[in-house]
Amino acid sequence: MTSIPLFPLNTVLYPDGYLPLQIFEVRYLDMIRKCIMGEQPFGVVQLLDGAEVRKPGQQETLAPVGTLARVIDWAAPLSGLLQIKCMGMQRFHIVSSEQLKHGLWMAQVETLPPDKTIPIPQEQQNVADALGALIRTLQEQKIPPEQMPLQPPFRLDECGWVANRWCELLSLSAMQKQLLLSQDNPVLRLELVQDMLTENGLLEE
């Protein structure tokens, strides 16, 4: 088990996902500075109850599964403000957690195994093709690389990578996002994503 600081958010970070953040709360400024200095990851977990910005008397409920994040770039444009860019690493399961006096969450976590590298089955090739088409559209729009919601390398031939990117892009409920993040089988995760895309009319038959 490993002890890590947590960053609860109203979103879910998946392995290899890109997450830009603006940090201004004292509890997170100190945490992120230590992570940058020590080249250490922190844990991103979904807030099931409560708000991202701390309020007096607020109770925060954390999801049981999250993703380690590493800072790949940062800037401090103003005193008391950090702008960071993070990439998702390995998934983890929270064994125990506690909130410290100043509001920071610390947790004992067990990392979960990374996705096996499995090629896209023919039945789900339309899911990868649709993601490839979306990436090309964004590139044609000349969106700056740091503003792209997906970062290279684009592993469009891997079940886990394709499924995870769609999980980030789709408008899903907290329960759906947690279900997909907790799913250990990348092929099954891709099949679930395919069902959701089909239901929303986003896939060509």
Tab-separated table of C-alpha atoms in Angstrom, residues 7-14 18-21 44-47 52 63 65 167-168 174 177-178 181:
chain	number	residue	atom	x	y	z
A	7	PHE	CA	-7.383	15.849	-5.275
A	8	PRO	CA	-11.176	15.322	-5.336
A	9	LEU	CA	-12.811	16.696	-8.511
A	10	ASN	CA	-16.203	16.654	-10.229
A	11	THR	CA	-14.581	14.736	-13.052
A	12	VAL	CA	-12.797	11.429	-13.603
A	13	LEU	CA	-9.221	11.082	-14.837
A	14	TYR	CA	-8.432	7.900	-16.746
A	18	TYR	CA	-4.835	14.844	-20.007
A	19	LEU	CA	-5.954	17.137	-17.193
A	20	PRO	CA	-5.155	20.878	-17.020
A	21	LEU	CA	-5.915	22.458	-13.614
A	44	VAL	CA	-7.428	12.271	-8.629
A	45	VAL	CA	-10.732	10.944	-7.296
A	46	GLN	CA	-14.287	11.793	-8.201
A	47	LEU	CA	-16.365	13.775	-5.711
A	52	GLU	CA	-14.484	21.140	-5.270
A	63	ALA	CA	-15.302	7.630	-5.003
A	65	VAL	CA	-11.414	4.205	-7.332
A	167	CYS	CA	-14.983	7.861	-21.283
A	168	GLU	CA	-13.451	11.336	-20.880
A	174	ALA	CA	-20.917	9.923	-11.952
A	177	LYS	CA	-17.822	7.101	-15.052
A	178	GLN	CA	-17.007	5.109	-11.912
A	181	LEU	CA	-13.014	3.356	-14.469
